[in-house]
mmCIF file of C-alpha atoms in Angstrom:
data_model
loop_
_atom_site.group_PDB
_atom_site.id
_atom_site.type_symbol
_atom_site.label_atom_id
_atom_site.label_comp_id
_atom_site.label_asym_id
_atom_site.label_seq_id
_atom_site.Cartn_x
_atom_site.Cartn_y
_atom_site.Cartn_z
ATOM 1 C CA UNK A 6 94.265 136.468 84.399
ATOM 2 C CA UNK A 7 98.325 137.304 82.641
ATOM 3 C CA UNK A 8 100.672 136.999 85.508
ATOM 4 C CA UNK A 9 98.178 137.316 88.496
ATOM 5 C CA UNK A 10 98.047 134.050 90.412
ATOM 6 C CA UNK A 11 95.427 135.494 92.947
ATOM 7 C CA UNK A 12 93.047 132.428 92.168
ATOM 8 C CA UNK A 13 95.117 129.618 93.024
ATOM 9 C CA UNK A 14 95.752 127.829 95.975
ATOM 10 C CA UNK A 15 99.081 128.458 97.848
ATOM 11 C CA UNK A 16 100.496 126.306 100.828
ATOM 12 C CA UNK A 17 103.182 128.564 102.644
ATOM 13 C CA UNK A 18 105.626 126.130 103.506
ATOM 14 C CA UNK A 19 106.960 128.307 106.631
ATOM 15 C CA UNK A 20 103.642 127.331 108.274
ATOM 16 C CA UNK A 21 102.943 124.361 110.385
ATOM 17 C CA UNK A 22 100.203 123.250 107.994
ATOM 18 C CA UNK A 23 103.207 123.609 104.908
ATOM 19 C CA UNK A 24 105.597 121.605 107.133
ATOM 20 C CA UNK A 25 103.108 118.628 107.868
ATOM 21 C CA UNK A 26 102.149 118.603 104.093
ATOM 22 C CA UNK A 27 106.241 118.460 103.049
ATOM 23 C CA UNK A 28 106.192 115.823 105.051
ATOM 24 C CA UNK A 29 103.158 113.780 104.626
ATOM 25 C CA UNK A 30 104.226 114.149 101.126
ATOM 26 C CA UNK A 31 107.547 112.592 101.254
ATOM 27 C CA UNK A 32 106.547 109.672 104.251
ATOM 28 C CA UNK A 33 104.303 108.935 101.072
ATOM 29 C CA UNK A 34 106.949 108.726 98.351
ATOM 30 C CA UNK A 35 109.034 106.801 100.739
ATOM 31 C CA UNK A 36 106.286 104.055 101.430
ATOM 32 C CA UNK A 37 105.461 104.039 97.533
ATOM 33 C CA UNK A 38 109.497 103.220 96.700
ATOM 34 C CA UNK A 39 109.409 100.971 99.413
ATOM 35 C CA UNK A 40 106.413 98.765 97.883
ATOM 36 C CA UNK A 41 108.134 98.921 94.622
ATOM 37 C CA UNK A 42 111.037 97.538 96.126
ATOM 38 C CA UNK A 43 109.173 94.617 97.904
ATOM 39 C CA UNK A 44 106.944 93.867 94.514
ATOM 40 C CA UNK A 45 110.011 93.937 92.532
ATOM 41 C CA UNK A 46 111.614 91.244 94.897
ATOM 42 C CA UNK A 47 108.983 89.511 95.032
ATOM 43 C CA UNK A 48 109.035 89.091 91.091
ATOM 44 C CA UNK A 49 112.669 88.467 91.190
ATOM 45 C CA UNK A 50 111.970 85.402 93.626
ATOM 46 C CA UNK A 51 109.054 84.486 91.919
ATOM 47 C CA UNK A 52 110.546 83.940 88.129
ATOM 48 C CA UNK A 53 114.475 82.910 88.930
ATOM 49 C CA UNK A 54 115.531 87.098 88.428
ATOM 50 C CA UNK A 55 118.043 88.658 90.896
ATOM 51 C CA UNK A 56 117.249 92.507 90.734
ATOM 52 C CA UNK A 57 120.292 93.921 89.364
ATOM 53 C CA UNK A 58 119.751 97.829 89.711
ATOM 54 C CA UNK A 59 116.448 99.932 90.376
ATOM 55 C CA UNK A 60 115.725 103.164 88.403
ATOM 56 C CA UNK A 61 112.367 105.150 89.806
ATOM 57 C CA UNK A 62 109.958 106.803 87.783
ATOM 58 C CA UNK A 63 109.538 109.563 90.653
ATOM 59 C CA UNK A 64 106.561 112.071 89.363
ATOM 60 C CA UNK A 65 103.653 113.937 90.417
ATOM 61 C CA UNK A 66 106.303 114.907 93.417
ATOM 62 C CA UNK A 67 108.016 118.179 95.116
ATOM 63 C CA UNK A 68 111.813 118.673 95.293
ATOM 64 C CA UNK A 69 113.980 121.614 97.016
ATOM 65 C CA UNK A 70 116.339 122.753 94.019
ATOM 66 C CA UNK A 71 118.549 125.163 93.351
ATOM 67 C CA UNK A 72 118.295 126.889 90.560
ATOM 68 C CA UNK A 73 121.157 128.022 88.380
ATOM 69 C CA UNK A 74 121.159 131.941 89.485
ATOM 70 C CA UNK A 75 121.126 129.878 92.981
ATOM 71 C CA UNK A 76 117.786 130.805 94.131
ATOM 72 C CA UNK A 77 116.748 127.695 96.363
ATOM 73 C CA UNK A 78 113.008 126.833 95.267
ATOM 74 C CA UNK A 79 110.427 124.070 95.239
ATOM 75 C CA UNK A 80 110.053 122.152 92.063
ATOM 76 C CA UNK A 81 106.378 120.325 91.694
ATOM 77 C CA UNK A 82 106.906 117.939 88.758
ATOM 78 C CA UNK A 83 103.100 116.835 87.280
ATOM 79 C CA UNK A 84 103.617 114.901 84.507
ATOM 80 C CA UNK A 85 106.931 115.086 84.630
ATOM 81 C CA UNK A 86 110.243 112.942 85.822
ATOM 82 C CA UNK A 87 113.819 114.737 87.393
ATOM 83 C CA UNK A 88 116.066 114.992 84.683
ATOM 84 C CA UNK A 89 119.141 116.276 86.556
ATOM 85 C CA UNK A 90 122.848 116.122 84.711
ATOM 86 C CA UNK A 91 123.503 112.363 85.378
ATOM 87 C CA UNK A 92 120.032 111.229 87.316
ATOM 88 C CA UNK A 93 118.784 108.069 85.940
ATOM 89 C CA UNK A 94 114.863 107.621 85.057
ATOM 90 C CA UNK A 95 112.394 105.904 83.153
ATOM 91 C CA UNK A 96 109.860 107.411 80.448
ATOM 92 C CA UNK A 97 107.280 104.764 79.885
ATOM 93 C CA UNK A 98 105.688 104.122 76.612
ATOM 94 C CA UNK A 99 102.335 102.675 77.307
ATOM 95 C CA UNK A 100 100.965 98.856 78.260
ATOM 96 C CA UNK A 101 101.979 97.600 75.068
ATOM 97 C CA UNK A 102 104.851 99.436 73.673
ATOM 98 C CA UNK A 103 108.278 100.315 74.601
ATOM 99 C CA UNK A 104 109.913 102.294 77.700
ATOM 100 C CA UNK A 105 113.244 103.897 78.266
ATOM 101 C CA UNK A 106 115.789 103.930 80.647
ATOM 102 C CA UNK A 107 117.292 107.588 80.277
ATOM 103 C CA UNK A 108 120.388 109.783 81.850
ATOM 104 C CA UNK A 109 119.350 113.812 82.288
ATOM 105 C CA UNK A 110 121.070 116.163 80.614
ATOM 106 C CA UNK A 111 120.999 118.755 83.536
ATOM 107 C CA UNK A 112 118.884 121.072 80.819
ATOM 108 C CA UNK A 113 117.863 124.532 83.036
ATOM 109 C CA UNK A 114 115.768 125.834 80.554
ATOM 110 C CA UNK A 115 113.375 122.667 81.358
ATOM 111 C CA UNK A 116 114.049 123.188 85.197
ATOM 112 C CA UNK A 117 115.845 119.466 84.849
ATOM 113 C CA UNK A 118 113.017 118.072 83.732
ATOM 114 C CA UNK A 119 111.505 115.576 81.248
ATOM 115 C CA UNK A 120 108.063 114.005 80.298
ATOM 116 C CA UNK A 121 107.233 111.057 82.549
ATOM 117 C CA UNK A 122 106.004 109.051 79.535
ATOM 118 C CA UNK A 123 104.190 109.462 76.353
ATOM 119 C CA UNK A 124 101.684 111.922 77.386
ATOM 120 C CA UNK A 125 97.861 111.286 76.513
ATOM 121 C CA UNK A 126 96.190 111.329 73.022
ATOM 122 C CA UNK A 127 92.929 111.346 74.478
ATOM 123 C CA UNK A 128 91.516 111.729 77.665
ATOM 124 C CA UNK A 129 90.524 109.394 80.084
ATOM 125 C CA UNK A 130 86.604 109.601 79.432
ATOM 126 C CA UNK A 131 87.255 109.989 75.792
ATOM 127 C CA UNK A 132 89.011 106.742 75.730
ATOM 128 C CA UNK A 133 86.305 104.602 77.374
ATOM 129 C CA UNK A 134 84.159 106.193 74.588
ATOM 130 C CA UNK A 135 86.174 105.241 71.750
ATOM 131 C CA UNK A 136 88.552 102.394 72.774
ATOM 132 C CA UNK A 137 87.266 98.743 72.918
ATOM 133 C CA UNK A 138 88.525 95.951 74.941
ATOM 134 C CA UNK A 139 88.679 93.813 71.369
ATOM 135 C CA UNK A 140 90.948 96.839 70.013
ATOM 136 C CA UNK A 141 93.064 97.186 72.884
ATOM 137 C CA UNK A 142 93.815 93.496 73.361
ATOM 138 C CA UNK A 143 94.213 92.855 69.854
ATOM 139 C CA UNK A 144 96.924 95.524 70.102
ATOM 140 C CA UNK A 145 98.494 93.988 73.252
ATOM 141 C CA UNK A 146 98.720 90.357 71.429
ATOM 142 C CA UNK A 147 100.205 91.522 68.199
ATOM 143 C CA UNK A 148 102.629 92.968 70.858
ATOM 144 C CA UNK A 149 103.205 89.885 72.798
ATOM 145 C CA UNK A 150 102.067 91.544 75.952
ATOM 146 C CA UNK A 151 99.702 89.530 78.483
ATOM 147 C CA UNK A 152 97.192 92.031 80.227
ATOM 148 C CA UNK A 153 96.328 91.117 84.209
ATOM 149 C CA UNK A 154 95.026 93.844 84.696
ATOM 150 C CA UNK A 155 93.998 97.605 83.414
ATOM 151 C CA UNK A 156 91.210 99.879 82.545
ATOM 152 C CA UNK A 157 90.513 101.296 78.476
ATOM 153 C CA UNK A 158 91.632 104.226 79.842
ATOM 154 C CA UNK A 159 95.380 102.973 80.316
ATOM 155 C CA UNK A 160 94.773 101.446 76.470
ATOM 156 C CA UNK A 161 97.517 101.969 74.149
ATOM 157 C CA UNK A 162 95.658 103.659 71.442
ATOM 158 C CA UNK A 163 94.905 106.609 74.257
ATOM 159 C CA UNK A 164 98.711 107.765 74.137
ATOM 160 C CA UNK A 165 101.314 109.424 72.088
ATOM 161 C CA UNK A 166 103.522 107.527 70.097
ATOM 162 C CA UNK A 167 106.721 107.198 72.565
ATOM 163 C CA UNK A 168 109.442 107.138 70.155
ATOM 164 C CA UNK A 169 108.280 110.895 68.685
ATOM 165 C CA UNK A 170 107.830 111.945 72.909
ATOM 166 C CA UNK A 171 111.591 110.874 73.413
ATOM 167 C CA UNK A 172 113.146 112.594 69.898
ATOM 168 C CA UNK A 173 111.323 115.546 70.919
ATOM 169 C CA UNK A 174 113.468 115.250 74.421
ATOM 170 C CA UNK A 175 116.766 114.805 73.248
ATOM 171 C CA UNK A 176 118.581 118.205 74.556
ATOM 172 C CA UNK A 177 116.526 116.912 78.098
ATOM 173 C CA UNK A 178 118.000 112.762 78.495
ATOM 174 C CA UNK A 179 120.181 110.511 76.835
ATOM 175 C CA UNK A 180 118.493 107.320 76.007
ATOM 176 C CA UNK A 181 120.364 104.466 77.757
ATOM 177 C CA UNK A 182 118.424 101.406 77.015
ATOM 178 C CA UNK A 183 114.738 100.194 75.927
ATOM 179 C CA UNK A 184 112.268 97.586 77.574
ATOM 180 C CA UNK A 185 109.504 96.280 75.865
ATOM 181 C CA UNK A 186 106.979 95.526 78.532
ATOM 182 C CA UNK A 187 105.358 91.516 78.409
ATOM 183 C CA UNK A 188 103.056 91.332 81.587
ATOM 184 C CA UNK A 189 101.210 94.776 82.586
ATOM 185 C CA UNK A 190 99.168 94.851 86.049
ATOM 186 C CA UNK A 191 97.367 98.201 86.528
ATOM 187 C CA UNK A 192 94.317 98.891 88.261
ATOM 188 C CA UNK A 193 91.085 97.967 86.767
ATOM 189 C CA UNK A 194 88.722 101.038 86.299
ATOM 190 C CA UNK A 195 84.813 100.339 87.325
ATOM 191 C CA UNK A 196 83.910 101.830 83.988
ATOM 192 C CA UNK A 197 85.687 99.593 82.461
ATOM 193 C CA UNK A 198 82.992 96.518 82.069
#
């Protein structure tokens, strides 16, 4: 289609429907954030650890931002996380691999964005066909990770190497810390029988 975007769906933000969508999206974001805080507080209480700080990986969300040329635009980050100058973020690996706490460098060429994770090596459907529970669980055991829940579509083998992904983003973020998952609780998939 070239530059013709007439095949895409649009929601005019100057309409009532657009404003209702904006309010609903932001309410959902605040609800998710509040849930995460409750989860962290309860996990801290159960383990005896204090929550020292909170860094969110807000992605698949939209913001109003000012571009370098002064224009105010809506930025929707599907599969991306904010990486404005000084903005803290989390770029996780997989349920079995390291993740990173990063600080954004404010690269305007990427619209102040970085990846929000390792990225898929295979689709969810392909993962169900090619990865067995035995393979996933053997990898997690080798990495010292206890799995409480999560489908084969989220198996580590379905994702790219997080270290390569992080190295490719050196102009977008600086790494502050690495972390290693020890316990993973994700949603099970009904196809994961």
